[in-house]
Short mmCIF file of C-alpha atoms in Angstrom, two decimals:
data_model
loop_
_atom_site.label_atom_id
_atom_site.label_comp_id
_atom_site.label_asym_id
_atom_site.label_seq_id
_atom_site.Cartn_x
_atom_site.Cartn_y
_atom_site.Cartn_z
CA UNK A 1151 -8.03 -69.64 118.78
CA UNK A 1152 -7.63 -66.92 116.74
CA UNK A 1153 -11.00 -64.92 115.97
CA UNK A 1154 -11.77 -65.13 111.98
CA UNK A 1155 -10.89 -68.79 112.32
CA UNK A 1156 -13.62 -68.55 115.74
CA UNK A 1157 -15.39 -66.50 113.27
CA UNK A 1158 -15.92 -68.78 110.20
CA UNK A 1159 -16.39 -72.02 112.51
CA UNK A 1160 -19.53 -70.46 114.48
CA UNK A 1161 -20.66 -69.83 110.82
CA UNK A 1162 -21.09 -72.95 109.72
CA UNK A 1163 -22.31 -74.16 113.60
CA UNK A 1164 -25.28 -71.94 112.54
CA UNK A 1165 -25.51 -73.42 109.25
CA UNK A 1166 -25.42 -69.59 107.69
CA UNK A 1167 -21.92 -71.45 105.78
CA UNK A 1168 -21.72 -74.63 104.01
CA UNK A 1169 -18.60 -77.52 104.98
CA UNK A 1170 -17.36 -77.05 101.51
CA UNK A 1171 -17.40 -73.49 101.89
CA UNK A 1172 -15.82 -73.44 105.12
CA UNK A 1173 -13.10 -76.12 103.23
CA UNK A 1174 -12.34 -73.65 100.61
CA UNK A 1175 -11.52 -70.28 102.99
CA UNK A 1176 -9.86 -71.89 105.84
CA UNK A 1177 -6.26 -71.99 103.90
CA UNK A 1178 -6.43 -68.27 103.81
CA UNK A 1179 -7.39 -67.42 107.46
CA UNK A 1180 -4.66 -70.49 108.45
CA UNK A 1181 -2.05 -68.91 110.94
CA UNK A 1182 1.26 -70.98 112.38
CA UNK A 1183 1.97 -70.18 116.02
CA UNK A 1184 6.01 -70.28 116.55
CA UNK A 1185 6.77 -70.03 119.99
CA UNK A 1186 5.09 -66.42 122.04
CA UNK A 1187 6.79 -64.43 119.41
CA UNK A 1188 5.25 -64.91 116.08
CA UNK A 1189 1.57 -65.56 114.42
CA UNK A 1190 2.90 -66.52 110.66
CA UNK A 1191 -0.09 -65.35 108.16
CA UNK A 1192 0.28 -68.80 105.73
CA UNK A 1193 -2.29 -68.11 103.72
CA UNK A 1194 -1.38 -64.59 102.76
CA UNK A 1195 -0.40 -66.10 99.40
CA UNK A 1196 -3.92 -67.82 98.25
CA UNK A 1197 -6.28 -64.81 100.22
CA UNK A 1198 -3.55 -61.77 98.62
CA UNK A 1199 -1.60 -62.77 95.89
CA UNK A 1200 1.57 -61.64 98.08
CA UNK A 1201 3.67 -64.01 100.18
CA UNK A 1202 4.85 -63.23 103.67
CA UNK A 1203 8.69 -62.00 103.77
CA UNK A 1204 10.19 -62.56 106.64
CA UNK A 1205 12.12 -59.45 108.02
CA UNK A 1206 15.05 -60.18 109.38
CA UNK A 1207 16.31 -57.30 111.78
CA UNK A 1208 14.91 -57.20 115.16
CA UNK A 1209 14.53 -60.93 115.90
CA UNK A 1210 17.15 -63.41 117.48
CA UNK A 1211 18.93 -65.34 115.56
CA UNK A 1212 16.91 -68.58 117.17
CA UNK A 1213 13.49 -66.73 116.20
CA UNK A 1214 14.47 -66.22 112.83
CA UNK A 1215 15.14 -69.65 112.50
CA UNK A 1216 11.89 -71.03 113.87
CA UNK A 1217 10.07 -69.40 111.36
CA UNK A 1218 11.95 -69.93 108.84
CA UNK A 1219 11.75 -73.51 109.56
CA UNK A 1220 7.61 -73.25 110.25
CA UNK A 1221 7.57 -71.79 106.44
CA UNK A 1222 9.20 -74.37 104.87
CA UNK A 1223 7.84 -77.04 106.69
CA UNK A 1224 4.28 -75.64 106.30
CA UNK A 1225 4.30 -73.86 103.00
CA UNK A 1226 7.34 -75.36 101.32
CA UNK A 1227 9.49 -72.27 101.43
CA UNK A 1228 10.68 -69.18 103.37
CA UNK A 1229 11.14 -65.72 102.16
CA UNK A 1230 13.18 -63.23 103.95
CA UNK A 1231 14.85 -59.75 103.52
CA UNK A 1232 17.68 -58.02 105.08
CA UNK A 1233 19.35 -61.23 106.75
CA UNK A 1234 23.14 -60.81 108.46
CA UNK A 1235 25.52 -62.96 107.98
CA UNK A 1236 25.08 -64.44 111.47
CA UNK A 1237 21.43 -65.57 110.75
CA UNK A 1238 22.18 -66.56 107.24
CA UNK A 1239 24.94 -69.25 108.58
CA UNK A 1240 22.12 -70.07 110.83
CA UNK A 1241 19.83 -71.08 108.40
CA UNK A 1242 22.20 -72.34 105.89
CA UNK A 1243 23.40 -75.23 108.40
CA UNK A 1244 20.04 -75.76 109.34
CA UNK A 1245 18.90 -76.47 105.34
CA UNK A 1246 21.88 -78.54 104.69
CA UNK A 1247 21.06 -81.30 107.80
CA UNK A 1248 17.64 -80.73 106.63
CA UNK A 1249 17.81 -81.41 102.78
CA UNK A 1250 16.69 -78.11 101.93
CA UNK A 1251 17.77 -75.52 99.31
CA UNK A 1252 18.94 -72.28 100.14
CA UNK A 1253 19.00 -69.05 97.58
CA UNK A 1254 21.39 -66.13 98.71
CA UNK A 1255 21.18 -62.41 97.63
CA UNK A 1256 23.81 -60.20 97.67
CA UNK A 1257 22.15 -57.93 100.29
CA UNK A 1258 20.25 -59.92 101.98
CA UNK A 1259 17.67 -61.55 100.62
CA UNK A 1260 17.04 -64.88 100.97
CA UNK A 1261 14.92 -68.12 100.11
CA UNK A 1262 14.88 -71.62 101.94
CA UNK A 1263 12.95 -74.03 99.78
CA UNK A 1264 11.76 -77.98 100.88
CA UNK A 1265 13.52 -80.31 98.51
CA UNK A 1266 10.76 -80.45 95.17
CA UNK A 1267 9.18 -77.18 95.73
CA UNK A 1268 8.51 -75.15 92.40
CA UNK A 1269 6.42 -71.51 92.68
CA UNK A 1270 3.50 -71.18 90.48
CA UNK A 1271 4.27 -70.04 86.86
CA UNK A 1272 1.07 -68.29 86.40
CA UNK A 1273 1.51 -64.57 86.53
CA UNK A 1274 2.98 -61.77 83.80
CA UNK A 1275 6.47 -60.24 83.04
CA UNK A 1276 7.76 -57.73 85.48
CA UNK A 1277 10.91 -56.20 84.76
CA UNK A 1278 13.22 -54.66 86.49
CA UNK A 1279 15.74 -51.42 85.98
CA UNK A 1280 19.12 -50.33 88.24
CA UNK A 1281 20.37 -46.73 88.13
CA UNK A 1282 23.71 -48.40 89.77
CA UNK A 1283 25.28 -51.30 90.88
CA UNK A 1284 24.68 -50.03 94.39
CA UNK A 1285 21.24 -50.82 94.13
CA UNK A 1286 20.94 -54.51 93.00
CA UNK A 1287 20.44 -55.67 96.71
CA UNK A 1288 17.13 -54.09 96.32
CA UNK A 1289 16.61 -54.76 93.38
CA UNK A 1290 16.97 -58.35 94.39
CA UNK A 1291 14.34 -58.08 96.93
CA UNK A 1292 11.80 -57.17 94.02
CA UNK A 1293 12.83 -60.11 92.34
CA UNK A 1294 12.23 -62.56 95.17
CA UNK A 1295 8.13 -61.12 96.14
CA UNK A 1296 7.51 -60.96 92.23
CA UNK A 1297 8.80 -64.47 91.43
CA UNK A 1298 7.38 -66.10 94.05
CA UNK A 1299 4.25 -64.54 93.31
CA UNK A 1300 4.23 -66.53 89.51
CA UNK A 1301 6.24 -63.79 87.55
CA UNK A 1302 8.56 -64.05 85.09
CA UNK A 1303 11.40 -61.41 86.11
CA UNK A 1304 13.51 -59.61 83.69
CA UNK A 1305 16.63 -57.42 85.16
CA UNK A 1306 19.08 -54.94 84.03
CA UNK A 1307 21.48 -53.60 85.88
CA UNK A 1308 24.01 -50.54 85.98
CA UNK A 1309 21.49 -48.49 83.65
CA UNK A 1310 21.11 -44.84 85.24
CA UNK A 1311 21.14 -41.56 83.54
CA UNK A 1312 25.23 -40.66 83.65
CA UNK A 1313 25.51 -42.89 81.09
CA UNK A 1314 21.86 -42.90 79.27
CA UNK A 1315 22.51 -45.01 76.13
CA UNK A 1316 22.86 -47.87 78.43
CA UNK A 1317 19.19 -47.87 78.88
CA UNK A 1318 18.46 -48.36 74.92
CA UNK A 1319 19.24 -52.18 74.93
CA UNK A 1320 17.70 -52.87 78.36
CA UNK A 1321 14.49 -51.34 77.42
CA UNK A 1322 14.28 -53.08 74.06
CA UNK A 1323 14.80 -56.40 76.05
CA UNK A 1324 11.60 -55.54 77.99
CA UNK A 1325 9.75 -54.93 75.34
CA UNK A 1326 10.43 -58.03 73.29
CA UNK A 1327 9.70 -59.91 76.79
CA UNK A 1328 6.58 -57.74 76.76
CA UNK A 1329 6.72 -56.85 80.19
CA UNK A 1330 3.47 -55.54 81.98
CA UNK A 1331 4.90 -53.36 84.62
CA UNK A 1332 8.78 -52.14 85.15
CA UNK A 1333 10.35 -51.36 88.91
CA UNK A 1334 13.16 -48.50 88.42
CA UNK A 1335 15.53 -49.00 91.41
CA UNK A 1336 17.55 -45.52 92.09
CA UNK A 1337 19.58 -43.51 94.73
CA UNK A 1338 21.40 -40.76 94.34
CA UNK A 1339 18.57 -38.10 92.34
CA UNK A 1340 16.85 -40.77 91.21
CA UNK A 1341 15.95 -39.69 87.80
CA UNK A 1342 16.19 -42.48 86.20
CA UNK A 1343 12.55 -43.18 87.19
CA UNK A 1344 11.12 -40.58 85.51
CA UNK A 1345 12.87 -41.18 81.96
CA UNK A 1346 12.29 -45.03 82.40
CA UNK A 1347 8.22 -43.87 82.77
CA UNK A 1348 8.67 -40.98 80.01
CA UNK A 1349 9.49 -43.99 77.46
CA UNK A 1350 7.36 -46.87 78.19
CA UNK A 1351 3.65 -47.78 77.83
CA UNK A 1352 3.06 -49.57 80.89
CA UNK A 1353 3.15 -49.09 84.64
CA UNK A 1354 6.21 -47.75 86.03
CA UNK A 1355 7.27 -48.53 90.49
CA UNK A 1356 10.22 -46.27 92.17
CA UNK A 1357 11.94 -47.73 94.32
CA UNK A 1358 14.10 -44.67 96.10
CA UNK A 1359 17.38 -46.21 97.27
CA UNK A 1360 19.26 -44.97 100.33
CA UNK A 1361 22.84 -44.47 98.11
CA UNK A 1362 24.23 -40.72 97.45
CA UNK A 1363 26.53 -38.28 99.08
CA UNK A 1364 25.63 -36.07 101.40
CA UNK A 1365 22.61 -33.85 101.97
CA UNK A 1366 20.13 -36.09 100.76
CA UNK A 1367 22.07 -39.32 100.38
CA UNK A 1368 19.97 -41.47 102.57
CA UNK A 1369 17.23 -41.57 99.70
CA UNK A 1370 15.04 -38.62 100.73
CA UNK A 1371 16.64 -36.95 97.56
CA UNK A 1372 15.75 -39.77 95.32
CA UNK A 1373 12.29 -40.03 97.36
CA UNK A 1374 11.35 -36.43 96.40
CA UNK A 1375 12.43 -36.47 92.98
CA UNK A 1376 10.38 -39.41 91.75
CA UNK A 1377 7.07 -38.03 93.86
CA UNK A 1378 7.69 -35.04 92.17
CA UNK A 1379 7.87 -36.74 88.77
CA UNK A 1380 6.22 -34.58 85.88
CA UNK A 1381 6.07 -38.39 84.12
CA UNK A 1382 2.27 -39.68 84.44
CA UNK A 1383 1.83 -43.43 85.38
CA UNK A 1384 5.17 -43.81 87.78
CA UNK A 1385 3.90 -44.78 91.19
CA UNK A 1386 6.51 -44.89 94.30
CA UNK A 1387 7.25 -46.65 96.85
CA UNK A 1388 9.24 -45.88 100.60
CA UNK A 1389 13.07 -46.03 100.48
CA UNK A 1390 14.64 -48.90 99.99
CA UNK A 1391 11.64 -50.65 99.78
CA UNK A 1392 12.19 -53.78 97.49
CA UNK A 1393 9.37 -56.16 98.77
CA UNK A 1394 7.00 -53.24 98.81
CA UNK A 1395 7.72 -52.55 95.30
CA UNK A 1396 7.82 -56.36 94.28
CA UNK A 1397 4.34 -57.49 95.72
CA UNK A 1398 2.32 -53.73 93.64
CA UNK A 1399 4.08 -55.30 90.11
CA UNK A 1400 3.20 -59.08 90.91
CA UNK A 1401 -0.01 -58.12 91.43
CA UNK A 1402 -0.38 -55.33 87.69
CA UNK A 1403 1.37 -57.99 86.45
CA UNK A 1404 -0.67 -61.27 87.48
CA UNK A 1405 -4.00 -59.07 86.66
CA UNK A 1406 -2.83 -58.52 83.33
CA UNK A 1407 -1.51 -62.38 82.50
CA UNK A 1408 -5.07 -63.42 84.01
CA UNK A 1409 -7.16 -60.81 81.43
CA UNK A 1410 -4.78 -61.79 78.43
CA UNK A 1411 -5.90 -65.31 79.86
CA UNK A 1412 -9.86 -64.40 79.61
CA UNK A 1413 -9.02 -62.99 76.36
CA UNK A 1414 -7.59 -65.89 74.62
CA UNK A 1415 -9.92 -68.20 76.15
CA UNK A 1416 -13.00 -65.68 74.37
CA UNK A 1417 -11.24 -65.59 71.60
CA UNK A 1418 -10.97 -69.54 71.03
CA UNK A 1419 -14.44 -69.62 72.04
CA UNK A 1420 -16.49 -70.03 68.68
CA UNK A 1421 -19.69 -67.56 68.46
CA UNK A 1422 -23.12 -69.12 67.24
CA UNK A 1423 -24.22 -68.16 63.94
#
Protein backbone atom coordinates (compact mmCIF):
# COMPACT_ATOMS: atom_id res chain seq x y z
CA UNK A 1 0.00 0.00 0.00
CA UNK A 2 1.42 3.00 -0.86
CA UNK A 3 2.25 5.38 2.22
CA UNK A 4 0.02 8.77 1.91
CA UNK A 5 -2.84 6.44 1.07
CA UNK A 6 -1.39 4.31 4.61
CA UNK A 7 -1.09 7.79 5.71
CA UNK A 8 -4.62 9.30 5.35
CA UNK A 9 -6.37 5.85 6.35
CA UNK A 10 -4.55 5.67 9.93
CA UNK A 11 -5.95 9.29 10.07
CA UNK A 12 -9.24 8.71 10.12
CA UNK A 13 -8.58 5.13 12.30
CA UNK A 14 -7.65 7.79 14.92
CA UNK A 15 -10.54 9.83 14.24
CA UNK A 16 -7.98 13.06 13.83
CA UNK A 17 -9.97 12.95 9.91
CA UNK A 18 -13.54 12.76 9.18
CA UNK A 19 -15.09 9.81 6.36
CA UNK A 20 -16.17 12.67 4.26
CA UNK A 21 -12.93 14.18 4.48
CA UNK A 22 -11.08 11.16 3.81
CA UNK A 23 -13.88 10.79 0.62
CA UNK A 24 -12.91 14.06 -0.75
CA UNK A 25 -8.73 13.61 -0.83
CA UNK A 26 -8.48 10.05 -1.71
CA UNK A 27 -8.95 10.84 -5.70
CA UNK A 28 -5.82 12.84 -5.47
CA UNK A 29 -3.47 10.43 -3.56
CA UNK A 30 -5.22 7.46 -6.01
CA UNK A 31 -2.25 5.62 -7.83
CA UNK A 32 -2.83 2.65 -10.68
CA UNK A 33 -0.27 -0.14 -10.38
CA UNK A 34 0.52 -1.51 -14.13
CA UNK A 35 2.52 -4.42 -13.96
CA UNK A 36 6.36 -3.93 -11.71
CA UNK A 37 7.07 -1.10 -14.00
CA UNK A 38 4.81 1.77 -13.41
CA UNK A 39 2.88 3.63 -10.32
CA UNK A 40 0.43 5.99 -12.61
CA UNK A 41 -0.23 9.31 -10.37
CA UNK A 42 -4.32 9.50 -11.44
CA UNK A 43 -5.09 12.09 -9.48
CA UNK A 44 -2.39 14.48 -10.54
CA UNK A 45 -5.16 16.30 -12.40
CA UNK A 46 -7.74 17.16 -9.36
CA UNK A 47 -4.56 17.55 -6.49
CA UNK A 48 -2.30 19.84 -9.48
CA UNK A 49 -4.18 21.18 -12.11
CA UNK A 50 -1.66 19.24 -14.56
CA UNK A 51 -2.36 15.83 -16.08
CA UNK A 52 0.18 13.06 -16.27
CA UNK A 53 1.88 12.76 -19.92
CA UNK A 54 3.01 9.76 -20.62
CA UNK A 55 6.65 9.77 -22.04
CA UNK A 56 7.13 7.63 -24.53
CA UNK A 57 10.97 6.82 -25.04
CA UNK A 58 12.48 4.35 -22.79
CA UNK A 59 9.57 1.92 -22.31
CA UNK A 60 8.60 -1.22 -24.47
CA UNK A 61 6.27 -0.98 -26.75
CA UNK A 62 3.96 -3.53 -24.44
CA UNK A 63 4.56 -1.04 -21.36
CA UNK A 64 3.51 1.81 -23.19
CA UNK A 65 0.50 0.20 -24.00
CA UNK A 66 -0.53 -0.93 -20.53
CA UNK A 67 -0.62 2.38 -19.40
CA UNK A 68 -2.00 3.81 -21.90
CA UNK A 69 -4.77 1.44 -21.59
CA UNK A 70 -4.84 1.89 -17.42
CA UNK A 71 -5.43 5.81 -18.35
CA UNK A 72 -8.17 5.47 -20.40
CA UNK A 73 -9.79 2.88 -18.67
CA UNK A 74 -9.32 4.70 -15.31
CA UNK A 75 -9.39 8.34 -16.15
CA UNK A 76 -11.03 8.33 -19.57
CA UNK A 77 -7.98 9.33 -21.54
CA UNK A 78 -4.20 9.03 -22.11
CA UNK A 79 -1.73 11.69 -22.79
CA UNK A 80 1.59 11.02 -24.23
CA UNK A 81 4.64 12.77 -25.87
CA UNK A 82 7.31 11.74 -28.15
CA UNK A 83 5.61 8.35 -29.39
CA UNK A 84 7.38 6.31 -32.58
CA UNK A 85 5.66 5.11 -35.05
CA UNK A 86 6.01 1.54 -33.74
CA UNK A 87 4.13 2.36 -30.43
CA UNK A 88 1.70 4.62 -32.11
CA UNK A 89 0.45 1.54 -34.47
CA UNK A 90 0.40 -0.13 -31.18
CA UNK A 91 -2.00 1.88 -29.64
CA UNK A 92 -3.94 2.82 -32.62
CA UNK A 93 -5.03 -1.00 -33.17
CA UNK A 94 -5.54 -1.32 -29.70
CA UNK A 95 -8.26 1.90 -29.67
CA UNK A 96 -9.91 0.74 -32.77
CA UNK A 97 -10.91 -3.07 -31.21
CA UNK A 98 -11.50 -1.07 -28.21
CA UNK A 99 -13.93 1.76 -29.41
CA UNK A 100 -11.67 4.39 -28.49
CA UNK A 101 -10.54 7.66 -30.16
CA UNK A 102 -7.17 8.35 -30.99
CA UNK A 103 -5.62 12.11 -31.66
CA UNK A 104 -2.19 12.13 -33.60
CA UNK A 105 0.46 14.96 -33.60
CA UNK A 106 2.79 15.48 -36.08
CA UNK A 107 5.76 14.81 -33.73
CA UNK A 108 4.57 12.80 -31.49
CA UNK A 109 2.12 13.67 -29.41
CA UNK A 110 -0.68 11.82 -28.78
CA UNK A 111 -4.21 11.36 -27.03
CA UNK A 112 -6.35 8.06 -26.59
CA UNK A 113 -9.76 9.06 -25.35
CA UNK A 114 -12.82 6.40 -24.00
CA UNK A 115 -15.70 6.82 -26.38
CA UNK A 116 -17.87 10.13 -24.61
CA UNK A 117 -15.01 11.67 -22.86
CA UNK A 118 -14.98 15.61 -23.06
CA UNK A 119 -12.03 17.69 -20.89
CA UNK A 120 -13.26 20.32 -18.65
CA UNK A 121 -13.91 23.75 -20.32
CA UNK A 122 -13.12 25.72 -17.31
CA UNK A 123 -9.78 27.40 -17.63
CA UNK A 124 -8.47 30.78 -19.70
CA UNK A 125 -6.98 31.43 -23.23
CA UNK A 126 -3.44 30.38 -23.77
CA UNK A 127 -1.98 31.08 -26.97
CA UNK A 128 0.53 29.91 -28.70
CA UNK A 129 3.46 31.44 -31.19
CA UNK A 130 6.01 29.37 -33.83
CA UNK A 131 9.25 31.02 -34.98
CA UNK A 132 9.12 28.08 -37.80
CA UNK A 133 7.40 25.34 -39.08
CA UNK A 134 10.09 23.19 -37.55
CA UNK A 135 8.77 23.75 -34.32
CA UNK A 136 5.00 22.89 -34.41
CA UNK A 137 5.71 19.31 -32.97
CA UNK A 138 6.38 21.15 -29.85
CA UNK A 139 4.30 23.38 -30.15
CA UNK A 140 1.75 20.64 -30.30
CA UNK A 141 2.81 19.23 -27.09
CA UNK A 142 1.79 22.67 -25.39
CA UNK A 143 -1.39 22.36 -26.90
CA UNK A 144 -2.22 18.89 -25.63
CA UNK A 145 -1.15 19.70 -21.39
CA UNK A 146 -2.99 23.17 -21.82
CA UNK A 147 -6.21 21.78 -23.35
CA UNK A 148 -6.56 19.08 -21.32
CA UNK A 149 -6.05 21.16 -18.47
CA UNK A 150 -9.61 23.32 -19.50
CA UNK A 151 -7.89 25.92 -21.90
CA UNK A 152 -8.95 27.33 -24.78
CA UNK A 153 -5.75 27.20 -27.20
CA UNK A 154 -5.05 29.68 -29.83
CA UNK A 155 -1.97 28.89 -32.40
CA UNK A 156 -0.01 30.55 -35.01
CA UNK A 157 2.41 29.17 -36.79
CA UNK A 158 5.49 30.08 -39.14
CA UNK A 159 5.74 33.62 -37.29
CA UNK A 160 9.60 34.23 -36.41
CA UNK A 161 11.60 37.30 -36.82
CA UNK A 162 13.06 36.78 -40.71
CA UNK A 163 9.94 37.72 -41.71
CA UNK A 164 8.49 40.03 -38.68
CA UNK A 165 5.26 41.43 -40.18
CA UNK A 166 3.95 37.99 -39.98
CA UNK A 167 3.61 38.40 -36.32
CA UNK A 168 1.16 41.62 -36.67
CA UNK A 169 -2.01 39.50 -37.51
CA UNK A 170 -1.18 36.64 -35.13
CA UNK A 171 -0.81 38.89 -32.25
CA UNK A 172 -3.96 40.85 -32.98
CA UNK A 173 -5.78 37.40 -33.03
CA UNK A 174 -4.59 36.90 -29.41
CA UNK A 175 -5.63 39.83 -28.31
CA UNK A 176 -9.19 39.82 -29.58
CA UNK A 177 -9.23 36.11 -27.99
CA UNK A 178 -7.85 37.91 -24.95
CA UNK A 179 -5.40 35.47 -24.15
CA UNK A 180 -3.90 35.35 -20.52
CA UNK A 181 -0.53 33.95 -21.14
CA UNK A 182 1.37 33.28 -24.72
CA UNK A 183 4.10 30.19 -25.22
CA UNK A 184 6.76 31.44 -27.99
CA UNK A 185 8.14 28.19 -29.50
CA UNK A 186 11.78 28.94 -31.18
CA UNK A 187 15.10 27.32 -32.40
CA UNK A 188 17.56 28.64 -34.19
CA UNK A 189 18.45 32.28 -31.93
CA UNK A 190 15.34 32.24 -30.64
CA UNK A 191 14.48 35.83 -30.64
CA UNK A 192 11.33 35.69 -31.36
CA UNK A 193 10.65 35.30 -27.61
CA UNK A 194 11.86 38.33 -26.62
CA UNK A 195 9.90 40.60 -29.25
CA UNK A 196 6.70 38.42 -28.67
CA UNK A 197 7.26 39.58 -24.62
CA UNK A 198 8.49 43.25 -25.72
CA UNK A 199 4.79 43.67 -27.25
CA UNK A 200 2.33 42.06 -25.07
CA UNK A 201 0.80 42.70 -21.61
CA UNK A 202 0.65 39.38 -20.27
CA UNK A 203 2.89 36.47 -19.35
CA UNK A 204 5.19 35.33 -21.90
CA UNK A 205 6.84 30.98 -21.76
CA UNK A 206 10.05 30.09 -24.11
CA UNK A 207 10.09 27.18 -25.23
CA UNK A 208 13.92 26.78 -26.78
CA UNK A 209 13.66 24.31 -29.67
CA UNK A 210 16.50 21.97 -30.64
CA UNK A 211 16.41 23.30 -34.66
CA UNK A 212 19.53 25.45 -36.10
CA UNK A 213 22.77 24.83 -37.82
CA UNK A 214 25.66 24.21 -36.30
CA UNK A 215 27.39 25.52 -33.18
CA UNK A 216 24.49 25.93 -31.16
CA UNK A 217 21.83 24.19 -33.21
CA UNK A 218 20.71 21.73 -30.65
CA UNK A 219 18.81 24.66 -28.77
CA UNK A 220 21.52 25.78 -26.32
CA UNK A 221 21.67 28.92 -28.67
CA UNK A 222 18.02 29.55 -28.46
CA UNK A 223 18.25 28.47 -24.59
CA UNK A 224 20.75 31.30 -23.86
CA UNK A 225 19.22 33.91 -25.81
CA UNK A 226 15.78 33.88 -24.23
CA UNK A 227 17.48 33.54 -20.45
CA UNK A 228 19.34 36.33 -21.42
CA UNK A 229 16.26 38.27 -22.54
CA UNK A 230 16.46 42.13 -21.66
CA UNK A 231 12.31 41.70 -22.07
CA UNK A 232 10.76 41.60 -18.35
CA UNK A 233 7.92 39.02 -17.76
CA UNK A 234 9.27 36.09 -20.35
CA UNK A 235 9.89 33.04 -18.25
CA UNK A 236 11.70 29.81 -19.94
CA UNK A 237 11.53 26.63 -20.02
CA UNK A 238 14.31 23.47 -20.93
CA UNK A 239 14.71 22.65 -24.65
CA UNK A 240 12.24 21.27 -26.36
CA UNK A 241 10.18 21.21 -23.57
CA UNK A 242 6.46 21.41 -24.77
CA UNK A 243 4.60 19.75 -21.77
CA UNK A 244 6.77 21.72 -19.41
CA UNK A 245 5.77 24.83 -21.01
CA UNK A 246 2.01 23.73 -21.47
CA UNK A 247 1.20 22.71 -17.76
CA UNK A 248 3.13 26.79 -16.27
CA UNK A 249 0.33 28.55 -18.94
CA UNK A 250 -2.68 26.16 -17.96
CA UNK A 251 -2.08 26.91 -14.71
CA UNK A 252 -1.55 31.53 -15.29
CA UNK A 253 -4.17 30.83 -17.36
CA UNK A 254 -6.81 28.75 -15.20
CA UNK A 255 -5.83 31.28 -12.16
CA UNK A 256 -6.78 34.08 -14.15
CA UNK A 257 -10.30 32.53 -15.73
CA UNK A 258 -11.02 31.52 -11.92
CA UNK A 259 -10.34 35.44 -10.54
CA UNK A 260 -12.27 36.93 -13.64
CA UNK A 261 -14.78 34.20 -12.26
CA UNK A 262 -14.73 35.72 -8.49
CA UNK A 263 -14.95 38.97 -10.13
CA UNK A 264 -18.08 38.64 -12.04
CA UNK A 265 -19.68 36.69 -9.44
CA UNK A 266 -18.85 40.13 -6.88
CA UNK A 267 -19.84 42.10 -9.31
CA UNK A 268 -23.48 40.52 -9.81
CA UNK A 269 -23.59 40.38 -6.19
CA UNK A 270 -25.89 43.43 -5.13
CA UNK A 271 -24.36 45.56 -2.04
CA UNK A 272 -26.81 46.53 0.91
CA UNK A 273 -27.75 50.01 1.11
Amino acid sequence: MDEPLRTLLEEVAAGRVAVEDALERWPQLAVAHVGEFARLDMGRLQRKGVPEVIYGPGKTPEQFLAIVQAFVRERGVALASRVDAVRRTLVTDWAESACARVWEGVGGALEVSAEGYRPQEDGGVVGILTAGTSDIPVAEEVSLVARHMGCRVTAAYDVGVAGVHRLLEPLTELARAEADVVVVVAGMEGALASVVAGLVSVPVVGVPVSSGYGAGGAGKAALYSMLQTCTPGLVVVNIDNGVGAGAAAGLIARRVALWREEAAQAHATPTAE
